[in-house]
Each structure stands twice: as C-alpha cells, then as structure tokens.
Amino acid sequence: YDTKTRLKSVEKLDLSEENPQWQSVSPLLFRRALPAVCVHNNKIYVCGGFDGTSRHSTMEFYDQNTDKWTLLDSTSVGREGAGLVSLGDCLYCIGGYDGYNLLRSVERYDLHASSWSMISSMITPRSGAGCAALNYRIFVCGGFDGHIHLPTVETYSTITGQWSMINNLTVPRCYCSATLLHGKIIVVGGYDGQSLLSSLEEYDEANNSWSSKTNMPTARCDAGFAIIKYRNYS
C-alpha cells in the first residue's frame, strides 16, 4: 500500500551481486495489502490480502526461473492479515480477517493434490500473528483478536492435529514477523497497542521459554523478515 492504492508490483535484491540493486520483476496477478507469504522449494507463495474493496481468497506463486506468477486454488474464505507457513508438502493459511470477523479457522493446501481443506481451528482468533514452523509444529505468535494485542502463542501439531498454548511472548505483538533460526523461533517487531516495536525475542523449545535479544535499530510493524546465510533481514 503506497498511501493511495494497493500494489501488485514486486522487486528483488540479488545479494550475490557485488553491488546489489533493487530490480522490478513480474507483478502479482492481483493487488494485495497484508497478504500471507511463504517460500516452498524456491517458489514464493502469496495468499489472500485486501485489494481496497474485498479480501482475496486467491493464492498465486512466483517461479524465479520463468519470472512468472501462477494462480492456484482459492481458500474457502477471503483473508487479510493471515499467516502462511510451509511444512512438509503442505501450506497452512492461518487466521486473519475476512472483513467482518477475526478468524480462528485454518486451511491446509496439499501441494500434490493442489487443493485446500479445513483443519482444526485455533484456540484464539488472530490477525497479524507471526507464524513459523519447527519440526512437526506450527507456531502462531501474538496478533490481534479484535479487542487486544496478544502476547499469547499457540502451536499446532501435525501429528495429533490439535492446538495447544505455550508460554507467552515477553510483550504483546500484532503484525510482528517470525522465522526459524538454528532450531529456534525468532519473533521481531510489531505493534503492542501503543508503540511500534524494535525488540526481538527467541523461543527455546526445550525450556518452553522466550528471551529478549538485541533490538533492531528501527521499530517496525508489518515488516517482512528473512534469514539469508544466517543473517536476519527485516
């Protein structure tokens, strides 16, 4: 969103170049604000989002070898502010906002069958949560439930098919970012209901505990977060 319209433009930065510069690539098929994004097998998947009029249920993926976006099967409901996680040969679209309600529902996309199915709903409705996968579990961190900015975290087990709560984040975070680094979940930035956040915290699965780490220089909300050769970029 550029303060006037929702965007479909896409840019890339090749960090292997000596003097990397941002370059435009093929645009998305649809305009999207607050879409859910993940990477699987070197393809970028983008699902949902708000085009200024309605919430998308569509999903598309980008193949960097062909510089082309391809439309896939749609979710059962349009979502903005959802999470999208890759685990095994499936993608999971988690929560979000459909224009009327904050959502607990979760849908799973089978990459072999090319189809969506509903799975168990989350315990708490959430939009703007940070989502990441570790081993056989999906972690959904923080978000907004329609009333408060959440410090709570819940996990989905692909073995049991059930959701469970784990220890809270150190602070509430909405529209934070999450990823996996060295076997630990990292959550960074967001908005706590009063201020934008620069803080970063790390989850230790063995101890079921969150600990604060070095802050970013700049507070950020709705930022992307990626690991490139074990360096964090937000």
Coordinates of C-alpha atoms in Angstrom, one line a residue:
Y1 CA 0.0 0.0 0.0
D2 CA 1.6 3.3 -1.1
T3 CA -1.0 5.5 0.8
K4 CA -3.1 5.8 -2.4
T5 CA -3.6 2.3 -3.8
R6 CA -2.9 -1.4 -3.0
L7 CA 0.1 -2.6 -5.0
K8 CA 0.8 -5.6 -7.3
S9 CA 4.4 -4.6 -8.0
V10 CA 7.3 -6.8 -6.9
E11 CA 11.0 -6.1 -6.5
K12 CA 14.0 -8.3 -5.9
L13 CA 17.5 -7.7 -4.4
D14 CA 20.2 -10.2 -5.5
L15 CA 22.7 -10.2 -2.6
S16 CA 25.1 -12.4 -4.6
E17 CA 26.0 -9.4 -6.7
E18 CA 28.9 -7.1 -5.8
N19 CA 26.8 -4.0 -5.7
P20 CA 23.2 -5.3 -5.3
Q21 CA 20.4 -3.1 -6.6
W22 CA 16.6 -3.5 -6.3
Q23 CA 15.1 -4.7 -9.6
S24 CA 11.5 -5.0 -10.7
V25 CA 10.2 -8.4 -11.6
S26 CA 6.8 -9.6 -12.9
P27 CA 3.9 -8.1 -10.9
L28 CA 1.4 -10.1 -8.9
L29 CA -1.7 -11.1 -10.7
F30 CA -3.8 -9.2 -8.1
R31 CA -3.3 -6.1 -5.9
R32 CA -2.8 -7.2 -2.3
A33 CA -2.3 -5.4 1.0
L34 CA -1.5 -7.5 4.1
P35 CA -1.2 -10.8 2.2
A36 CA 0.2 -14.0 3.7
V37 CA 3.6 -15.1 2.2
C38 CA 5.9 -18.1 2.5
V39 CA 8.6 -19.9 0.5
H40 CA 8.5 -23.6 -0.6
N41 CA 11.0 -25.2 -2.9
N42 CA 12.4 -21.9 -4.0
K43 CA 8.9 -20.7 -5.0
I44 CA 7.2 -17.7 -3.4
Y45 CA 3.5 -18.2 -2.4
V46 CA 1.2 -15.3 -1.8
C47 CA -2.3 -15.8 -0.4
G48 CA -5.2 -13.5 0.5
G49 CA -4.8 -9.8 1.2
F50 CA -7.0 -6.8 0.7
D51 CA -7.3 -5.0 -2.7
G52 CA -9.1 -2.0 -1.4
T53 CA -12.6 -3.5 -2.0
S54 CA -12.6 -7.1 -0.9
R55 CA -10.5 -9.7 0.8
H56 CA -8.8 -12.2 -1.6
S57 CA -9.3 -15.9 -1.3
T58 CA -6.8 -16.4 -4.2
M59 CA -3.3 -17.7 -4.0
E60 CA -0.5 -17.4 -6.5
F61 CA 3.1 -18.5 -6.7
Y62 CA 6.2 -17.0 -8.3
D63 CA 8.8 -19.0 -10.2
Q64 CA 12.1 -17.1 -10.4
N65 CA 13.3 -19.3 -13.3
T66 CA 10.4 -18.1 -15.5
D67 CA 9.7 -14.8 -13.9
K68 CA 6.1 -15.8 -13.9
W69 CA 3.2 -15.8 -11.4
T70 CA 0.7 -18.7 -11.5
L71 CA -2.8 -18.8 -10.0
L72 CA -3.7 -21.7 -7.7
D73 CA -6.8 -22.9 -6.0
S74 CA -8.6 -20.4 -3.6
T75 CA -9.2 -20.7 0.1
S76 CA -12.8 -21.1 1.3
V77 CA -12.8 -17.5 2.7
G78 CA -11.0 -14.3 1.8
R79 CA -8.4 -13.3 4.4
E80 CA -6.2 -10.3 5.1
G81 CA -3.5 -10.4 7.8
A82 CA -3.4 -14.2 7.8
G83 CA -0.3 -16.3 8.2
L84 CA 1.1 -18.7 5.6
V85 CA 3.5 -21.5 6.6
S86 CA 5.2 -24.3 4.7
L87 CA 5.6 -27.6 6.5
G88 CA 6.2 -30.9 4.7
D89 CA 4.4 -30.9 1.4
C90 CA 1.6 -28.6 2.6
L91 CA 1.0 -24.9 3.1
Y92 CA -1.1 -23.7 6.1
C93 CA -3.2 -20.5 5.9
I94 CA -3.8 -19.3 9.4
G95 CA -6.4 -16.9 10.9
G96 CA -6.7 -13.3 9.5
Y97 CA -9.7 -11.0 9.0
D98 CA -12.5 -11.6 6.4
G99 CA -13.9 -8.1 6.5
Y100 CA -16.4 -9.0 9.3
N101 CA -14.7 -11.2 11.8
L102 CA -11.3 -12.1 13.2
L103 CA -10.7 -15.7 12.2
R104 CA -9.8 -18.9 14.1
S105 CA -10.0 -21.1 11.1
V106 CA -7.0 -22.7 9.4
E107 CA -6.8 -24.2 5.9
R108 CA -4.2 -26.6 4.6
Y109 CA -3.1 -26.7 0.9
D110 CA -1.8 -30.0 -0.3
L111 CA 0.9 -29.2 -2.9
H112 CA 0.5 -32.7 -4.5
A113 CA -3.3 -32.6 -4.7
S114 CA -3.5 -28.9 -5.5
S115 CA -6.4 -28.4 -3.1
W116 CA -7.4 -26.8 0.2
S117 CA -9.0 -28.5 3.2
M118 CA -10.1 -27.2 6.6
I119 CA -8.2 -28.4 9.7
S120 CA -8.7 -27.8 13.4
S121 CA -9.3 -24.1 14.3
M122 CA -7.0 -22.2 16.6
I123 CA -8.0 -21.6 20.2
T124 CA -8.0 -17.8 19.7
P125 CA -9.0 -15.8 16.7
R126 CA -5.9 -13.8 15.4
S127 CA -5.0 -11.4 12.6
G128 CA -1.4 -10.2 12.2
A129 CA 0.3 -13.0 14.1
G130 CA 3.8 -14.1 13.4
C131 CA 3.9 -17.7 12.1
A132 CA 6.7 -20.2 11.7
A133 CA 7.2 -24.0 11.7
L134 CA 9.6 -26.0 13.8
N135 CA 9.9 -29.8 13.4
Y136 CA 6.3 -31.0 13.2
R137 CA 4.7 -28.0 14.9
I138 CA 3.4 -24.6 13.6
F139 CA 3.8 -21.7 16.0
V140 CA 1.4 -18.7 15.9
C141 CA 2.7 -15.8 17.9
G142 CA 0.8 -12.8 19.0
G143 CA -1.6 -11.0 16.8
F144 CA -4.9 -9.1 17.4
D145 CA -8.1 -10.8 18.4
G146 CA -10.5 -7.8 17.8
H147 CA -10.1 -6.5 21.3
I148 CA -6.5 -6.7 22.5
H149 CA -3.0 -7.1 21.1
L150 CA -1.9 -10.6 22.1
P151 CA 1.1 -11.9 23.9
T152 CA -0.2 -15.5 23.7
V153 CA 1.3 -18.2 21.5
E154 CA -0.3 -21.4 20.3
T155 CA 1.1 -24.3 18.4
Y156 CA -0.4 -26.9 16.0
S157 CA 0.9 -30.4 16.0
T158 CA 0.7 -32.1 12.6
I159 CA 0.9 -35.4 14.5
T160 CA -2.1 -35.0 16.8
G161 CA -4.0 -32.4 14.7
Q162 CA -4.5 -30.4 17.9
W163 CA -3.7 -26.8 19.0
S164 CA -2.2 -26.1 22.4
M165 CA -1.0 -23.0 24.3
I166 CA 2.7 -22.4 25.2
N167 CA 4.3 -19.7 27.2
N168 CA 3.5 -16.1 26.3
L169 CA 5.8 -13.7 24.4
T170 CA 7.6 -11.2 26.6
V171 CA 5.4 -8.4 25.2
P172 CA 2.1 -8.3 23.1
R173 CA 2.8 -8.1 19.4
C174 CA 0.5 -7.5 16.4
Y175 CA 1.8 -7.6 12.8
C176 CA 5.1 -9.0 14.0
S177 CA 7.3 -11.2 12.0
A178 CA 8.5 -14.8 12.8
T179 CA 11.0 -17.2 11.3
L180 CA 13.2 -20.2 12.3
L181 CA 17.0 -19.8 13.0
H182 CA 19.3 -22.5 14.4
G183 CA 16.3 -24.6 15.6
K184 CA 14.7 -21.7 17.4
I185 CA 11.7 -19.5 16.7
I186 CA 12.6 -15.8 16.3
V187 CA 9.8 -13.1 16.6
V188 CA 10.6 -9.5 15.9
G189 CA 8.9 -6.1 15.7
G190 CA 5.2 -5.4 15.5
Y191 CA 2.8 -3.2 17.5
D192 CA 1.8 -3.6 21.1
G193 CA -1.3 -1.4 21.1
Q194 CA 0.7 1.8 22.0
S195 CA 4.0 1.7 20.2
L196 CA 5.8 0.2 17.3
L197 CA 8.4 -2.3 18.4
S198 CA 12.1 -2.8 17.7
S199 CA 12.5 -5.7 20.1
L200 CA 13.4 -9.3 19.1
E201 CA 12.8 -12.4 21.2
E202 CA 13.7 -16.1 20.8
Y203 CA 11.9 -19.3 21.8
D204 CA 13.7 -22.1 23.4
E205 CA 11.6 -25.2 22.8
A206 CA 13.5 -27.3 25.4
N207 CA 12.6 -24.9 28.2
N208 CA 9.3 -23.5 26.8
S209 CA 10.6 -20.0 27.4
W210 CA 11.0 -16.7 25.5
S211 CA 14.0 -14.5 26.0
S212 CA 14.8 -11.0 24.7
K213 CA 17.7 -10.5 22.3
T214 CA 19.3 -7.5 20.6
N215 CA 16.8 -4.9 19.4
M216 CA 16.7 -3.7 15.8
P217 CA 17.9 -0.1 15.2
T218 CA 14.4 0.9 14.0
A219 CA 10.9 -0.1 15.3
R220 CA 8.9 -1.8 12.6
C221 CA 5.3 -3.1 12.1
D222 CA 4.1 -5.1 9.1
A223 CA 7.7 -5.8 8.0
G224 CA 9.0 -8.8 6.2
F225 CA 11.6 -10.9 7.9
A226 CA 14.0 -13.4 6.3
I227 CA 17.2 -15.3 7.0
I228 CA 20.0 -15.2 4.4
K229 CA 23.1 -17.1 5.3
Y230 CA 22.2 -16.9 8.9
R231 CA 21.8 -13.1 8.9
N232 CA 18.5 -11.6 9.8
Y233 CA 16.9 -9.1 7.4
S234 CA 13.7 -7.2 8.4

